[in-house]
Amino acid sequence: MTQSNLAFKNVSSDLDIQLDPKDAKLSFVHIVVAFFAFLLGVLGGLLQGLARGGIIELPSWLTYYQILTAHGVLLALVFTTYIIFGFFFAGMSKTHGAFSDRLRKSGWIGFILTTIGTAMAATMILANEASVLYTFYAPLQAHYIFYIGLTLFIVGTWISGVSIMIHYFKWKKQHRGEPTPLFGFMATATIILWIVAGLGVAATVLGQMLPWALGMTDEINVLLSRTLFWYFGHPLVYFWIMPAYMVWYLVVPKVIGGRLFSGSLARLAFVLFLLFSIPVGFHHQLMEAGISEFWKYIQTVLTFVVVVPSLLTAFSIFATFEQTGREKGGKGVFSWLKKLPWNDVRFFAPFMGMLFFIPAGAGGLINASFQLNAVIHNTLWVVGHFHLTVGTTVVLTFLGMAFWLIPVVTGRKLTKSMNRSGMVTTWMWSIGMFLMSGAMHILGLFGAPRRTGYTTYQDAPQALEWFQGIFVSHTTVAVGGTILTAAGILMFYNFVYLAWFAPKGHTEFPMTPPPTDTPHTPAILENWKLWIGIAVVLILFAYTIPIYDMINNAPPGSPGFNNIIK
Ligand code: HEM
Ligand SMILES: [Cu+2]
């Protein structure tokens, strides 16, 4: 056996132990917060769907924008972030060994700060003092406590993220010359992305919004703050999708009884995500005045480069499926598909997520194309789009993950009946989302705007049409939303059962054995300084001149608007 073969033998035997119980606890608290946020967020979604469809009328003490803010924040920011860190802490402990007491402690500090921040922001949203939507665009102005909460949230996640990275780099140092475990590599790429992206949001919140909300400045440069937001907002979607891809790359191959097809390809994809998902925020600002076409064009080109690692991912995953199906005796062009474990929620939920990613990705190409963006901008199409991407692809992957991750960290069993319940949840979520998101896409093409409560625009004929179709209708949105909410409540029940009531016992933490090309991983892929360096150069290239312009030729500043939506 060669040296490197020996090395990865060690890695794989490490994989057989369950988690250090203290690490499991840190992971578990994250999952608990995630699912409470999930439940509240989903109920908010139901109210929105019903209110927009004219099926219910909201009471006077609860505004549409208050709910919409809570829904976006709880699901897109809180649920995702917590479940991702729950996954990271557990996965790092599994693949790199237990955290040291010091690192675990900083993980807890990160968790506590993030949670205090969440509570502060959530309180202000509930009090209708921060109905600024989850994008918190100026000139909508929130109570300063909301901005302080946001800052603590970000700083808390940085502390947790750094703890995870240190754990990874310690392993790397102790195993010089060996390829690092894929889990740590991918988690580290994701966290670097998150920290670099977070600098943008920190800059606008601390440098612009907080002084403005505190009354220290009267006006805000709206163009600059929106730009800094989207500098963060696009990588944010990669912060959701990369951990979901980790489940696809590392967990699903094991669940189907195989091993990942190629580790080098997986690492390359993650490096490309890190490089190309940050300098592209302008594709959310294609309709924005004050940014020249040239820079929009540059960032659009970079946006289309990110398609490459997504296609690499699709290739890797399906190659893994085929390889495994064939090893199990599947023959012919497609009959290996029958060998996949279709009744196992740990496979089926992420698989449905992958399936939904095909139309979702196609829609994304439309959004990123300048001329087509003009058609769908700020319509319900966009809402349909991100309910497919984050609301289905990412969420179904995480829900599928929860079925093994929760019992792993609580020392319980994933029972047959829970698996069945998970299958029902997955089907209901898929059907509900197909109806809701499908209708949203088409309504958007017919001109229905996003971010409005119920309105017929003084009975304008065009607006009335949005209530009359069979598929093209706000009613379909409401029906789909109701099915989705039922799925969400069922999922919350699954979570409670797996967390506190399932029988004690052993559940496997599924983790692919190292791919066969692991000993040949090109060393350059592990050269983090190089990748961070290139990422910074690309960011400086794409943003320096436009941001310099926004400051030097600033548009007239805006006072805060904090009463119009009450
Ligand atoms: C029961 C499930 C869900 C229902 C019924 C639902 C429904 C809705 C509706 C009707 C809107 C508002 C459209 C508008 O007025 O523009 C919306 C917005 C939104 N949803 Fe959902 N949704 C659900 C799940 C999710 C999930 C799982 C996520 C993310 C993980 C998510 C993220 C968002 C975001 C980010 C917005 C935009 C908020 C804004 O415009 O500021 N939703 N949702
Ligand atoms: Cu984007």
mmCIF file of N, CA and C in Angstrom, residues 27 30-31 81-93 164 183 242-248 250-251 398 401 404-405 509-511:
data_model
loop_
_atom_site.group_PDB
_atom_site.id
_atom_site.type_symbol
_atom_site.label_atom_id
_atom_site.label_comp_id
_atom_site.label_asym_id
_atom_site.label_seq_id
_atom_site.Cartn_x
_atom_site.Cartn_y
_atom_site.Cartn_z
ATOM 1 N N SER A 27 -24.416 21.162 17.573
ATOM 2 C CA SER A 27 -25.135 21.025 16.303
ATOM 3 C C SER A 27 -26.650 21.051 16.561
ATOM 4 N N HIS A 30 -28.512 24.375 17.051
ATOM 5 C CA HIS A 30 -28.714 25.085 15.785
ATOM 6 C C HIS A 30 -29.944 24.551 15.058
ATOM 7 N N ILE A 31 -30.077 23.224 15.063
ATOM 8 C CA ILE A 31 -31.205 22.615 14.344
ATOM 9 C C ILE A 31 -32.525 23.017 14.993
ATOM 10 N N THR A 81 -29.374 29.591 7.703
ATOM 11 C CA THR A 81 -28.097 29.769 8.391
ATOM 12 C C THR A 81 -27.946 28.771 9.537
ATOM 13 N N TYR A 82 -29.007 28.614 10.317
ATOM 14 C CA TYR A 82 -28.891 27.711 11.472
ATOM 15 C C TYR A 82 -28.745 26.263 11.046
ATOM 16 N N ILE A 83 -29.503 25.856 10.046
ATOM 17 C CA ILE A 83 -29.392 24.440 9.689
ATOM 18 C C ILE A 83 -28.035 24.165 9.048
ATOM 19 N N ILE A 84 -27.510 25.161 8.336
ATOM 20 C CA ILE A 84 -26.187 24.994 7.722
ATOM 21 C C ILE A 84 -25.122 24.848 8.816
ATOM 22 N N PHE A 85 -25.172 25.706 9.828
ATOM 23 C CA PHE A 85 -24.156 25.583 10.882
ATOM 24 C C PHE A 85 -24.362 24.301 11.694
ATOM 25 N N GLY A 86 -25.604 23.875 11.872
ATOM 26 C CA GLY A 86 -25.846 22.593 12.544
ATOM 27 C C GLY A 86 -25.176 21.459 11.768
ATOM 28 N N PHE A 87 -25.325 21.500 10.460
ATOM 29 C CA PHE A 87 -24.731 20.494 9.577
ATOM 30 C C PHE A 87 -23.203 20.571 9.638
ATOM 31 N N PHE A 88 -22.668 21.792 9.595
ATOM 32 C CA PHE A 88 -21.212 21.963 9.578
ATOM 33 C C PHE A 88 -20.570 21.460 10.878
ATOM 34 N N PHE A 89 -21.154 21.852 12.018
ATOM 35 C CA PHE A 89 -20.534 21.420 13.277
ATOM 36 C C PHE A 89 -20.550 19.893 13.385
ATOM 37 N N ALA A 90 -21.686 19.286 13.011
ATOM 38 C CA ALA A 90 -21.754 17.825 13.105
ATOM 39 C C ALA A 90 -20.801 17.173 12.101
ATOM 40 N N GLY A 91 -20.811 17.666 10.881
ATOM 41 C CA GLY A 91 -19.994 17.057 9.830
ATOM 42 C C GLY A 91 -18.505 17.211 10.089
ATOM 43 N N MET A 92 -18.100 18.370 10.630
ATOM 44 C CA MET A 92 -16.678 18.564 10.921
ATOM 45 C C MET A 92 -16.228 17.634 12.033
ATOM 46 N N SER A 93 -17.107 17.461 13.033
ATOM 47 C CA SER A 93 -16.754 16.580 14.131
ATOM 48 C C SER A 93 -16.628 15.150 13.619
ATOM 49 N N ILE A 164 -14.873 26.744 12.775
ATOM 50 C CA ILE A 164 -14.889 25.574 11.889
ATOM 51 C C ILE A 164 -13.649 25.562 11.005
ATOM 52 N N PHE A 183 -15.283 17.101 3.219
ATOM 53 C CA PHE A 183 -16.265 17.871 3.988
ATOM 54 C C PHE A 183 -15.651 19.191 4.456
ATOM 55 N N MET A 242 -24.295 25.855 -1.598
ATOM 56 C CA MET A 242 -23.084 25.028 -1.454
ATOM 57 C C MET A 242 -23.246 23.946 -0.384
ATOM 58 N N PRO A 243 -23.813 24.257 0.781
ATOM 59 C CA PRO A 243 -24.052 23.157 1.742
ATOM 60 C C PRO A 243 -25.046 22.125 1.207
ATOM 61 N N ALA A 244 -26.033 22.582 0.405
ATOM 62 C CA ALA A 244 -26.947 21.605 -0.193
ATOM 63 C C ALA A 244 -26.155 20.711 -1.155
ATOM 64 N N TYR A 245 -25.252 21.311 -1.925
ATOM 65 C CA TYR A 245 -24.399 20.512 -2.805
ATOM 66 C C TYR A 245 -23.533 19.552 -1.991
ATOM 67 N N MET A 246 -23.127 19.977 -0.795
ATOM 68 C CA MET A 246 -22.326 19.073 0.043
ATOM 69 C C MET A 246 -23.117 17.815 0.355
ATOM 70 N N VAL A 247 -24.426 17.988 0.598
ATOM 71 C CA VAL A 247 -25.265 16.807 0.838
ATOM 72 C C VAL A 247 -25.287 15.944 -0.420
ATOM 73 N N TRP A 248 -25.383 16.578 -1.573
ATOM 74 C CA TRP A 248 -25.431 15.803 -2.822
ATOM 75 C C TRP A 248 -24.118 15.079 -3.079
ATOM 76 N N LEU A 250 -21.563 14.431 -0.861
ATOM 77 C CA LEU A 250 -20.938 13.632 0.190
ATOM 78 C C LEU A 250 -21.883 12.641 0.857
ATOM 79 N N VAL A 251 -23.163 12.998 0.938
ATOM 80 C CA VAL A 251 -24.103 12.173 1.696
ATOM 81 C C VAL A 251 -24.888 11.244 0.774
ATOM 82 N N PHE A 398 -32.230 20.017 2.612
ATOM 83 C CA PHE A 398 -32.025 20.115 4.062
ATOM 84 C C PHE A 398 -33.070 19.303 4.833
ATOM 85 N N MET A 401 -31.975 15.873 4.736
ATOM 86 C CA MET A 401 -30.825 15.732 5.637
ATOM 87 C C MET A 401 -31.272 15.628 7.099
ATOM 88 N N TRP A 404 -31.718 12.205 8.931
ATOM 89 C CA TRP A 404 -30.630 11.450 9.582
ATOM 90 C C TRP A 404 -29.842 12.313 10.558
ATOM 91 N N LEU A 405 -29.737 13.628 10.254
ATOM 92 C CA LEU A 405 -28.895 14.466 11.110
ATOM 93 C C LEU A 405 -29.481 14.608 12.527
ATOM 94 N N PHE A 509 -24.470 8.230 10.194
ATOM 95 C CA PHE A 509 -24.142 9.515 9.574
ATOM 96 C C PHE A 509 -23.600 9.157 8.190
ATOM 97 N N PRO A 510 -24.401 9.335 7.130
ATOM 98 C CA PRO A 510 -23.943 8.850 5.827
ATOM 99 C C PRO A 510 -22.857 9.772 5.275
ATOM 100 N N MET A 511 -21.724 9.207 4.931
ATOM 101 C CA MET A 511 -20.605 10.007 4.411
ATOM 102 C C MET A 511 -19.883 9.153 3.372
#
